[in-house]
Amino acid sequence: MTDLLYSETEDDLRATVRALLADRAGHQVLLDRIETDDPYVPGLWKSLAGDIGAAGLLVPEKLGGQGASHREAAVVLEELGRAVTPLPYLTSAVVATETLLGLAGEGGGPAVELLAELASGRKVAVLAVPLSTAPDAEPFPPGAPEAGPSPSAASDAGPLPASTVAGVADAVAADVLLVPRADGLYAVPAEEATVEPQTPLDLTRPLARVTTRPGTGTRLADGDAARTAVRRGLLAGAGLLASEQLGLAERCLEETVRYTRERHQFNRPVGSFQALKHRMAQLWLDVVGARAAARAAADALATGSPDAPLTVAVAQAYCSKVAVRAAEECVQLHGGIGMTWEHPAHLALKRAKSDQIALGSTGRHQDAIAALMDLPAPA
Amino acid sequence: MTDAEELRSRVRQLLAEHPPATTDRTDFLKARFDAGLAWVHYPVGLGGLDAPRALQAVVDAELAAAGAPDNDPRRIGIGLGMAAPTLLAYGSEEVKSRFLRPLWVGEEVWCQLFSEPGAGSDLAALGTRAVRDGEDWVIDGQKVWTSSAHIARWAILIARTDPDAPKHRGITYFVCDMTDPGVEVRPLRQITGEAEFNEVFLTGVRIPDAHRLGEVGDGWRVAQTTLMNERVSIGGARIPREGGMIGKLATTWRERPELRTHELHRRLLDLWVDAEVARLTGERLRQQLVAGQPGPEGSAMKLGFARLNQAISGLEVELLGDEGLLYGEWEMRRPELVDFTGRDAGYRYLRSKGNSIEGGTSEVLLNIVAERVLGLPPEPRNDKDVAWKDLAR
């Protein structure tokens, strides 16, 4: 049976993460950081990933992790979403980690070594695909096999051109890039790649153009195994992104309720006007639904349920909308103050809108549902 | 403390002594009530065992597996969901033992005489009078939107006993005998063509004081018990994926490819997602109740289902095109049961309009969520300290 509640362990983890973020990554800290070239709060990754052990939640203990599950990682993401924290958690601790876990079945090897480094938080890795890539997308380029480090694989066609992927989230923080190439998945050290920052809509999740040259890096897996692993990584990412969206939506609603209770106009708190109350109550209903959907996705991933692709698509199709609506309502119901750079509402709006596109758009996830549930489009 | 194992053994004993295959339905239900297996969280002697409410699921599953008859909770929904918890909380011992067993068994159907033509969302403005006369109260007034009044044996009734008090403080709560000669039930034909609701005229109806629930003038507080239970009465049942109206729409979509358009496809998927999330929300609420962590989400369910049912059934009529222009039949019937998903798409569309009105309008429920869950300030009110008789009507 799908468990949609939170365990005591999960509640404890939430409290720990929330306290850390309140202490170190408050709104003013974030507003100050986004004015610099580097939005990440110094030392925060080490505290969350290393000291608390959050980076290794998905990794079994024998591979150097915490041996927890997607349920716990989802709670961490709820908190990161609440605080709109710039950290490479979704990209490294979920998508890259889950991709490597998909390759770790074979025993040792470079994937397992890298996994242990990610789990401890010593290294950050990101999958070098656009942030918008859906779980059922095909991120592997067609074409000739890699003119790779193995001499037997050398191509007659001469050296291949370097390949570039734009919109790679958190690449600027990565030590290692997981690069899909025609013949498999490669781990490329960041110093062997070119990472050019792009200007993102979401200032708290940096994007970059990543260029890698053939022949660099270590091949982790060949075509089919690599495809399966990457799909697994993206599915976990999409499923747990719903928890980030839930946390963000919940915080936006709380802040809006708090503000409209205090703000007086026409000699009344504006939150006493029915037109506004109904909008906030409706948003609360949406958040209640988002929690059920996000929990279902986290639980389906944690238990390896065959229902996971559907549950993840449902959570994404729903939670994306709720997060955007909550952030938009937050801006609107704060009035003019909601339009200012000083007020943090814009950070949430930019994250929510960017999250709506991340890891598959609403329409893309709906198409997945249509296929899985036999609800076909017109012929 | 009763545990699941003890309950299972009680169920086995009940089944052994009253084999469902050879026992009359009503006799079986009476035996189940007397064994304390009707609603296990009720007191011993009143159909229960003082057991945790969550264990009811154990009993229900065992009995269903054995093919035992159930008490058709839909037919007696008002009695089970609203009258019973109020009788339990406020009834005398005599009242409880007189009413609860026939209520649960389904021998006696209940209805609810609350709403009036001038008191709907503002229920506390009601004007039906109750005047003390010796050991009785004499009731005069009119009620409306009364489901099941035409088959009910008993009613829960709120009436004004002190017109000089502010509206919330002058109300008293009674059990009304629907066979009293002063009770007249008239069908109220509605949007679907059916008469599922009724108007109820009360003229000199005599109610013994022993059938008063709670103190004189305290009826509003008693009614809160009823209304809270009305909104929490979901929870027990688990809904399968595509249960409810979305299943009807999805089936039509699969079986009728000629009806499909891209625009309808997008809207179908939007609603499919919303319905699946509503199902998961209901499941989460159920798990919270079982775990003893009841949350305020109960009020979310009714709001969500009302909106969804309306949108889904509306889309279904559109999808059907030429067929959607037709309607099954307009003949006036007086159904004993409301079947929200039954009949045809047009009926579902029209009946679902009631989902956002009955049992508290969506607007009132949104106010409740805003004020009690989110803690937003109430709207200013000018009726709280004014005597009911001085209010504008």
Coordinates of C-alpha atoms in Angstrom, one line a residue, chain B residues 74-79 109-112 145-155 178 185 195-198 200 334-338:
Chain B
R74 CA -25.9 5.1 1.2
R75 CA -29.6 4.7 1.9
I76 CA -29.3 5.6 5.6
G77 CA -26.5 8.1 5.1
I78 CA -28.1 11.0 7.0
G79 CA -28.9 8.8 9.9
V109 CA -34.6 6.2 7.8
W110 CA -33.7 9.7 9.1
C111 CA -33.7 13.1 7.5
Q112 CA -32.5 16.5 8.6
W145 CA -34.1 20.9 0.7
T146 CA -34.9 17.9 2.9
S147 CA -33.5 14.8 1.3
S148 CA -35.3 11.5 2.2
A149 CA -38.1 13.3 4.0
H150 CA -40.6 11.2 2.0
I151 CA -39.2 8.0 3.3
A152 CA -37.9 9.1 6.8
R153 CA -39.4 7.9 10.0
W154 CA -37.5 10.4 12.2
A155 CA -35.8 13.8 11.7
M178 CA -42.1 12.4 10.8
V185 CA -43.9 16.6 3.1
A195 CA -37.9 15.3 -6.8
E196 CA -35.1 14.1 -4.6
F197 CA -35.6 16.9 -2.1
N198 CA -38.7 18.0 -0.3
V200 CA -41.5 20.1 4.9
R334 CA -38.9 10.5 -6.2
P335 CA -35.8 8.4 -5.7
E336 CA -34.9 6.8 -2.4
L337 CA -31.2 7.1 -3.3
V338 CA -29.2 9.7 -5.1

